[in-house]
mmCIF file of C-alpha atoms (C1' of nucleotides) in Angstrom:
data_model
loop_
_atom_site.group_PDB
_atom_site.id
_atom_site.type_symbol
_atom_site.label_atom_id
_atom_site.label_comp_id
_atom_site.label_asym_id
_atom_site.label_seq_id
_atom_site.Cartn_x
_atom_site.Cartn_y
_atom_site.Cartn_z
ATOM 1 C CA MET A 15 8.129 -82.644 45.635
ATOM 2 C CA ALA A 16 4.799 -81.442 43.810
ATOM 3 C CA HIS A 17 2.265 -78.453 44.997
ATOM 4 C CA TRP A 18 -1.289 -78.898 45.205
ATOM 5 C CA LEU A 19 -4.029 -75.913 46.009
ATOM 6 C CA MET A 20 -6.281 -77.699 48.712
ATOM 7 C CA LYS A 21 -9.765 -76.338 49.878
ATOM 8 C CA SER A 22 -10.996 -74.951 53.177
ATOM 9 C CA GLU A 23 -14.256 -73.848 54.312
ATOM 10 C CA PRO A 24 -13.280 -70.040 56.390
ATOM 11 C CA ASP A 25 -15.756 -70.685 59.378
ATOM 12 C CA VAL A 26 -14.931 -74.556 59.332
ATOM 13 C CA TYR A 27 -11.298 -74.849 59.302
ATOM 14 C CA GLY A 28 -8.800 -72.193 58.253
ATOM 15 C CA ILE A 29 -5.427 -71.092 58.182
ATOM 16 C CA HIS A 30 -5.930 -70.031 61.493
ATOM 17 C CA HIS A 31 -6.732 -73.353 62.947
ATOM 18 C CA LEU A 32 -3.928 -74.914 61.233
ATOM 19 C CA GLU A 33 -1.964 -72.021 63.035
ATOM 20 C CA ALA A 34 -2.869 -72.750 66.618
ATOM 21 C CA GLU A 35 -2.926 -76.694 66.164
ATOM 22 C CA GLY A 36 0.621 -76.829 63.871
ATOM 23 C CA SER A 37 -0.782 -79.787 61.748
ATOM 24 C CA THR A 38 -3.892 -81.774 60.836
ATOM 25 C CA LEU A 39 -5.854 -84.102 59.325
ATOM 26 C CA TRP A 40 -7.335 -82.992 55.706
ATOM 27 C CA ASP A 41 -9.611 -85.656 56.116
ATOM 28 C CA GLY A 42 -13.581 -85.449 54.966
ATOM 29 C CA ILE A 43 -12.742 -85.538 51.446
ATOM 30 C CA ARG A 44 -15.507 -87.278 49.862
ATOM 31 C CA ASN A 45 -15.291 -86.942 45.716
ATOM 32 C CA TYR A 46 -12.802 -89.363 44.163
ATOM 33 C CA GLN A 47 -11.005 -86.922 42.430
ATOM 34 C CA ALA A 48 -9.722 -85.482 44.918
ATOM 35 C CA ARG A 49 -8.898 -88.392 46.508
ATOM 36 C CA ASN A 50 -6.819 -89.168 43.657
ATOM 37 C CA PHE A 51 -4.849 -86.027 44.009
ATOM 38 C CA MET A 52 -4.554 -86.967 47.635
ATOM 39 C CA ARG A 53 -3.316 -91.231 46.434
ATOM 40 C CA ALA A 54 -0.843 -89.122 44.464
ATOM 41 C CA MET A 55 1.093 -86.105 46.948
ATOM 42 C CA VAL A 56 4.314 -87.630 48.311
ATOM 43 C CA PRO A 57 5.211 -86.070 51.225
ATOM 44 C CA GLY A 58 7.602 -83.017 51.609
ATOM 45 C CA ASP A 59 5.154 -81.574 47.699
ATOM 46 C CA LEU A 60 3.672 -78.279 49.311
ATOM 47 C CA ALA A 61 0.343 -77.172 49.520
ATOM 48 C CA PHE A 62 -1.404 -74.031 48.653
ATOM 49 C CA PHE A 63 -4.482 -73.156 51.512
ATOM 50 C CA TYR A 64 -7.522 -72.367 49.527
ATOM 51 C CA HIS A 65 -10.302 -69.926 51.381
ATOM 52 C CA SER A 66 -13.263 -71.433 49.873
ATOM 53 C CA ASN A 67 -17.002 -69.798 49.871
ATOM 54 C CA THR A 68 -16.140 -66.290 51.761
ATOM 55 C CA SER A 69 -15.685 -63.414 50.609
ATOM 56 C CA PRO A 70 -13.392 -63.342 49.199
ATOM 57 C CA PRO A 71 -11.638 -66.112 48.452
ATOM 58 C CA GLY A 72 -8.945 -66.666 47.744
ATOM 59 C CA ILE A 73 -4.637 -68.192 49.183
ATOM 60 C CA VAL A 74 -4.502 -67.573 52.557
ATOM 61 C CA GLY A 75 -0.402 -69.844 52.870
ATOM 62 C CA LEU A 76 1.246 -72.586 52.059
ATOM 63 C CA MET A 77 0.847 -76.173 54.049
ATOM 64 C CA GLU A 78 3.470 -78.259 53.775
ATOM 65 C CA VAL A 79 2.030 -83.268 53.180
ATOM 66 C CA VAL A 80 3.678 -84.143 56.260
ATOM 67 C CA GLU A 81 2.142 -88.354 55.872
ATOM 68 C CA THR A 82 0.785 -89.381 53.078
ATOM 69 C CA GLY A 83 -2.289 -92.562 53.299
ATOM 70 C CA LEU A 84 -3.749 -93.084 56.121
ATOM 71 C CA VAL A 85 -7.360 -93.971 56.709
ATOM 72 C CA ASP A 86 -9.780 -90.875 57.308
ATOM 73 C CA PRO A 87 -11.421 -91.822 60.260
ATOM 74 C CA SER A 88 -14.821 -89.376 59.832
ATOM 75 C CA GLN A 89 -16.116 -92.352 57.276
ATOM 76 C CA PHE A 90 -17.074 -94.559 60.607
ATOM 77 C CA ASP A 91 -18.360 -92.558 62.794
ATOM 78 C CA PRO A 92 -21.829 -92.576 62.031
ATOM 79 C CA ALA A 93 -22.538 -89.475 64.560
ATOM 80 C CA SER A 94 -19.959 -87.254 61.772
ATOM 81 C CA LYS A 95 -21.737 -85.366 58.501
ATOM 82 C CA TYR A 96 -18.526 -87.635 56.869
ATOM 83 C CA HIS A 97 -20.171 -91.169 57.712
ATOM 84 C CA ASP A 98 -19.716 -93.272 54.593
ATOM 85 C CA PRO A 99 -21.377 -96.637 55.808
ATOM 86 C CA LYS A 100 -20.363 -98.417 52.596
ATOM 87 C CA ALA A 101 -17.648 -98.533 54.382
ATOM 88 C CA THR A 102 -15.903 -100.340 56.821
ATOM 89 C CA ARG A 103 -12.527 -101.626 58.368
ATOM 90 C CA ASP A 104 -11.450 -103.676 55.437
ATOM 91 C CA LYS A 105 -12.555 -102.068 52.902
ATOM 92 C CA PRO A 106 -12.121 -98.144 53.970
ATOM 93 C CA ARG A 107 -12.895 -95.804 50.970
ATOM 94 C CA TRP A 108 -11.454 -92.667 51.743
ATOM 95 C CA ASP A 109 -8.318 -91.930 52.482
ATOM 96 C CA CYS A 110 -6.295 -88.283 54.215
ATOM 97 C CA VAL A 111 -2.732 -86.545 54.599
ATOM 98 C CA ARG A 112 -1.337 -84.748 57.456
ATOM 99 C CA LEU A 113 -0.231 -81.368 56.431
ATOM 100 C CA ARG A 114 1.915 -78.931 58.162
ATOM 101 C CA HIS A 115 2.009 -75.187 58.891
ATOM 102 C CA ARG A 116 4.195 -73.685 56.484
ATOM 103 C CA ARG A 117 3.343 -69.888 55.850
ATOM 104 C CA SER A 118 0.069 -67.615 56.673
ATOM 105 C CA PHE A 119 0.074 -65.416 53.796
ATOM 106 C CA THR A 120 0.189 -62.132 55.130
ATOM 107 C CA ARG A 121 -2.070 -60.345 52.091
ATOM 108 C CA LEU A 122 -5.068 -62.743 50.339
ATOM 109 C CA LEU A 123 -4.385 -63.640 47.428
ATOM 110 C CA SER A 124 -8.057 -62.848 46.285
ATOM 111 C CA LEU A 125 -9.404 -65.746 43.287
ATOM 112 C CA GLU A 126 -9.561 -61.705 40.704
ATOM 113 C CA THR A 127 -6.518 -61.662 41.227
ATOM 114 C CA LEU A 128 -5.458 -65.448 40.281
ATOM 115 C CA ARG A 129 -8.444 -64.961 37.273
ATOM 116 C CA GLU A 130 -6.605 -61.504 36.159
ATOM 117 C CA GLN A 131 -3.511 -64.131 36.000
ATOM 118 C CA PHE A 132 -4.346 -67.765 35.419
ATOM 119 C CA GLU A 133 -6.665 -68.940 32.330
ATOM 120 C CA ALA A 134 -8.418 -72.086 33.938
ATOM 121 C CA GLU A 135 -5.960 -75.102 31.593
ATOM 122 C CA GLU A 136 -3.342 -73.546 34.528
ATOM 123 C CA LEU A 137 -5.148 -72.818 36.567
ATOM 124 C CA ALA A 138 -9.077 -75.236 37.399
ATOM 125 C CA VAL A 139 -9.711 -73.182 40.602
ATOM 126 C CA VAL A 140 -10.360 -69.475 38.435
ATOM 127 C CA ARG A 141 -12.994 -71.629 36.001
ATOM 128 C CA ARG A 142 -16.780 -69.990 37.539
ATOM 129 C CA GLY A 143 -18.361 -74.038 38.837
ATOM 130 C CA ASN A 144 -15.703 -74.942 39.558
ATOM 131 C CA ARG A 145 -16.512 -77.358 42.908
ATOM 132 C CA LEU A 146 -12.717 -80.423 43.138
ATOM 133 C CA SER A 147 -11.348 -79.618 46.696
ATOM 134 C CA ILE A 148 -7.810 -80.024 46.007
ATOM 135 C CA LEU A 149 -6.487 -80.042 42.621
ATOM 136 C CA PRO A 150 -2.435 -79.559 41.323
ATOM 137 C CA VAL A 151 -0.191 -76.790 40.063
ATOM 138 C CA SER A 152 2.097 -76.849 37.783
ATOM 139 C CA GLU A 153 5.877 -75.896 38.785
ATOM 140 C CA PRO A 154 5.458 -72.946 36.839
ATOM 141 C CA VAL A 155 2.414 -71.919 38.012
ATOM 142 C CA ALA A 156 3.726 -72.553 40.895
ATOM 143 C CA LEU A 157 6.309 -69.753 40.472
ATOM 144 C CA ARG A 158 4.447 -67.504 39.046
ATOM 145 C CA LEU A 159 2.361 -67.638 42.790
ATOM 146 C CA TYR A 160 4.910 -67.314 44.481
ATOM 147 C CA ALA A 161 6.227 -64.147 42.512
ATOM 148 C CA LEU A 162 2.103 -62.739 42.829
ATOM 149 C CA LEU A 163 2.693 -63.526 47.684
ATOM 150 C CA GLY A 164 5.886 -61.713 47.081
ATOM 151 C CA GLU A 165 7.726 -64.655 48.189
ATOM 152 C CA SER A 166 10.775 -66.960 46.993
ATOM 153 C CA ALA A 167 10.076 -70.585 46.556
ATOM 154 C "C1'" DG B 30 -24.766 -98.386 29.140
ATOM 155 C "C1'" DC B 31 -28.370 -94.597 29.340
ATOM 156 C "C1'" DC B 32 -29.688 -90.466 30.764
ATOM 157 C "C1'" DA B 33 -32.880 -87.327 34.174
ATOM 158 C "C1'" DA B 34 -32.963 -86.118 38.509
ATOM 159 C "C1'" DC B 35 -30.639 -85.021 42.761
ATOM 160 C "C1'" DG B 36 -27.847 -83.385 45.516
ATOM 161 C "C1'" DT B 37 -23.322 -80.537 46.240
ATOM 162 C "C1'" DT B 38 -20.028 -76.936 46.079
ATOM 163 C "C1'" DG B 39 -18.482 -72.381 46.044
ATOM 164 C "C1'" DG B 40 -18.877 -67.515 43.763
ATOM 165 C "C1'" DC B 41 -21.703 -64.030 43.310
ATOM 166 C "C1'" DG C 12 -31.246 -66.285 47.701
ATOM 167 C "C1'" DC C 13 -30.045 -67.629 42.881
ATOM 168 C "C1'" DC C 14 -27.608 -70.731 39.778
ATOM 169 C "C1'" DA C 15 -24.038 -73.097 37.608
ATOM 170 C "C1'" DA C 16 -21.112 -76.546 36.812
ATOM 171 C "C1'" DC C 17 -20.500 -81.584 37.872
ATOM 172 C "C1'" DG C 18 -20.496 -85.272 39.948
ATOM 173 C "C1'" DT C 19 -23.595 -89.623 41.626
ATOM 174 C "C1'" DT C 20 -27.425 -92.298 42.240
ATOM 175 C "C1'" DG C 21 -31.251 -94.810 39.949
ATOM 176 C "C1'" DG C 22 -34.932 -96.752 35.888
ATOM 177 C "C1'" DC C 23 -34.956 -98.144 32.942
#
DNA sequence: GCCAACGTTGGC
DNA sequence: GCCAACGTTGGC
């Protein structure tokens, strides 16, 4: 079982949306590196939910991967901002995973705190200018995150 | 294959 | 709004 960190802007899709929905299709990923991380996910993996492009940014919850290898439907939708004219039903370019809500943390684990606790080599989200929306989290780092959140692993 | 221009992300 | 980082595109 692996850990991940997944970013979303709370105005667009925040932890409260996931709480209300229970589970969601994590679609709209249009970066090959992030896509490849999704392809490496296995049902049962856990993902820290990170609020980006907000103040203050940070980790707000925990999700569980429930389904992988799904075709991202938004690539075929001309009305979607994620529409990809190069994608066809026969040859989709983008896929996505389904995630289920596990926890909403009572307090934010802020980027500021993450910067105090982790080096960029350990947890890439603390690196200035990092734009990758999905990141792997090593087990030692995951354990330290749980400790900082006051959670048992 | 190189690389400059451009676009996007995201913190501040 | 600014700007750093960096992926993508397109001319050659």
